[in-house]
XYZ file of C-alpha atoms in Angstrom:
170
model
C -8.388 -59.860 19.730
C -7.178 -60.352 16.215
C -7.025 -57.733 13.558
C -10.081 -59.020 11.683
C -12.303 -59.228 14.736
C -11.651 -55.678 15.884
C -14.709 -53.430 15.613
C -14.408 -50.535 13.231
C -14.470 -47.149 14.868
C -16.588 -44.426 13.401
C -14.518 -41.836 11.607
C -16.093 -38.443 11.403
C -15.667 -36.516 8.206
C -13.739 -33.284 8.514
C -15.731 -30.324 7.187
C -14.551 -29.151 3.750
C -13.402 -25.731 4.957
C -11.095 -27.394 7.493
C -9.586 -29.749 4.884
C -8.295 -26.919 2.746
C -4.613 -26.166 3.103
C -4.496 -22.531 4.086
C -1.787 -20.626 2.241
C -3.313 -17.185 2.573
C -0.569 -14.689 3.212
C 2.168 -17.147 2.212
C 1.743 -17.268 -1.563
C 0.749 -14.664 -4.130
C -0.422 -15.643 -7.598
C 1.054 -13.641 -10.460
C -1.791 -12.272 -12.613
C 0.437 -12.355 -15.706
C 1.977 -15.860 -15.684
C -0.093 -17.568 -12.932
C 3.048 -18.548 -10.999
C 2.639 -19.115 -7.271
C 5.166 -16.827 -5.595
C 6.259 -16.880 -1.982
C 5.220 -13.534 -0.537
C 8.652 -13.209 1.103
C 10.408 -13.741 -2.268
C 8.109 -11.207 -3.927
C 8.984 -8.621 -1.267
C 12.704 -9.296 -1.755
C 12.330 -8.757 -5.520
C 10.607 -5.388 -4.864
C 7.192 -6.693 -5.980
C 8.437 -7.941 -9.378
C 7.530 -11.501 -10.450
C 10.717 -13.559 -10.673
C 9.212 -15.658 -13.490
C 7.871 -13.081 -15.954
C 8.970 -9.651 -14.583
C 5.374 -8.534 -13.976
C 5.380 -5.476 -11.693
C 2.856 -5.591 -8.854
C 1.415 -2.302 -7.625
C 3.340 -0.570 -4.850
C 1.697 1.589 -2.225
C 3.142 4.874 -0.992
C 4.621 3.399 2.183
C 6.169 0.500 0.251
C 7.782 2.957 -2.166
C 9.167 5.033 0.698
C 10.566 1.934 2.417
C 12.352 0.985 -0.811
C 13.659 4.522 -1.301
C 15.079 5.287 2.141
C 18.200 3.750 3.701
C 17.267 0.703 5.807
C 13.568 1.470 5.100
C 13.713 4.113 7.848
C 11.859 7.379 7.426
C 9.697 9.810 9.348
C 6.215 10.519 8.011
C 5.344 14.201 7.865
C 2.140 16.221 7.559
C -0.280 13.379 8.368
C -2.635 15.991 9.840
C -3.075 17.663 6.428
C -6.219 16.172 4.908
C -8.736 17.306 2.319
C -11.903 18.952 3.515
C -15.189 19.629 1.770
C -15.682 23.424 1.822
C -18.276 23.240 -0.990
C -20.318 20.406 0.591
C -20.056 18.678 -2.782
C -22.302 15.729 -3.633
C -22.582 13.669 -6.802
C -23.797 10.079 -6.349
C -22.647 10.372 -2.711
C -21.255 13.183 -0.567
C -17.562 13.964 -1.106
C -16.987 13.908 2.661
C -18.286 10.304 2.723
C -15.990 9.349 -0.186
C -13.001 10.691 1.734
C -13.977 8.824 4.916
C -14.447 5.568 2.984
C -11.080 5.988 1.239
C -9.339 6.582 4.575
C -10.955 3.504 6.127
C -10.301 1.273 3.103
C -6.645 2.251 2.642
C -5.474 3.236 6.101
C -4.037 6.381 4.504
C -4.873 9.928 5.586
C -4.616 11.261 2.019
C -3.455 10.326 -1.511
C 0.149 11.322 -0.717
C 2.497 10.456 2.134
C 5.271 12.934 2.925
C 8.470 11.710 4.521
C 11.972 12.656 5.584
C 14.884 10.258 5.714
C 18.289 9.418 4.319
C 19.231 8.111 0.874
C 22.873 7.151 0.609
C 23.373 9.014 3.863
C 21.979 12.281 2.450
C 18.883 14.019 3.815
C 15.996 13.598 1.365
C 12.371 14.705 1.510
C 9.867 12.679 -0.471
C 6.202 12.657 -1.310
C 4.826 9.341 -2.544
C 1.330 9.112 -3.969
C -0.879 6.060 -3.544
C -3.302 5.101 -6.308
C -5.519 3.147 -3.899
C -6.675 6.409 -2.285
C -9.324 7.690 -4.727
C -7.143 6.823 -7.712
C -4.276 8.894 -6.324
C -6.263 11.954 -7.289
C -4.991 15.332 -6.208
C -7.183 17.275 -3.834
C -6.332 20.357 -1.805
C -4.253 18.358 0.687
C -1.999 16.861 -1.994
C -1.109 20.331 -3.253
C -0.424 21.534 0.282
C 1.743 18.516 1.102
C 3.827 18.846 -2.068
C 4.374 22.529 -1.262
C 5.444 21.673 2.286
C 8.099 19.113 1.302
C 9.544 21.478 -1.296
C 9.680 24.338 1.220
C 11.356 22.101 3.832
C 13.898 20.847 1.309
C 14.712 24.407 0.245
C 15.130 25.461 3.875
C 17.381 22.458 4.659
C 19.147 22.513 1.268
C 18.093 18.892 0.738
C 16.861 16.863 -2.202
C 13.176 16.309 -2.999
C 11.758 13.215 -4.648
C 8.134 12.923 -5.691
C 6.668 9.606 -6.742
C 3.508 10.143 -8.728
C 0.755 7.598 -9.072
C -2.276 9.645 -9.890
C -5.422 9.525 -11.926
C -5.540 13.327 -12.046
C -7.116 16.131 -10.074
C -10.220 15.844 -7.898
C -12.830 18.230 -9.180
């Protein structure tokens, strides 16, 4: 059979959502200069755009990984979380706000305490995370800051606090 006599086969159209090249998780678009950045390159530059020097937001765990030698640290005081002794409610109950923040961020509280080594020296750190209720300071944040300072005093070690807060929770 020659080329011109061959019957055409039906070609089915591929649905639009399957035709899209999926780059989710590979590229990040810079909100300042619109450059498409490889996520891996952005991580290597510590979340700073290599085109315009825009600084992307860092979470508490990202900050701790940058701070500590080989990104190795031990999280402390994860069990210390804010309660609701006043049963406070505004547009929604405070207890519900806390639960939603924990689910949305994967964080137990607005601060993560850690112990690790910086330049080989023992260092305690508390890093706040703005994504947890604006990094606001509730009872647990105060308790956690106190605990890392007390541990550092006991062990004669350094303390570093990284603040990223919208203020106090009232």
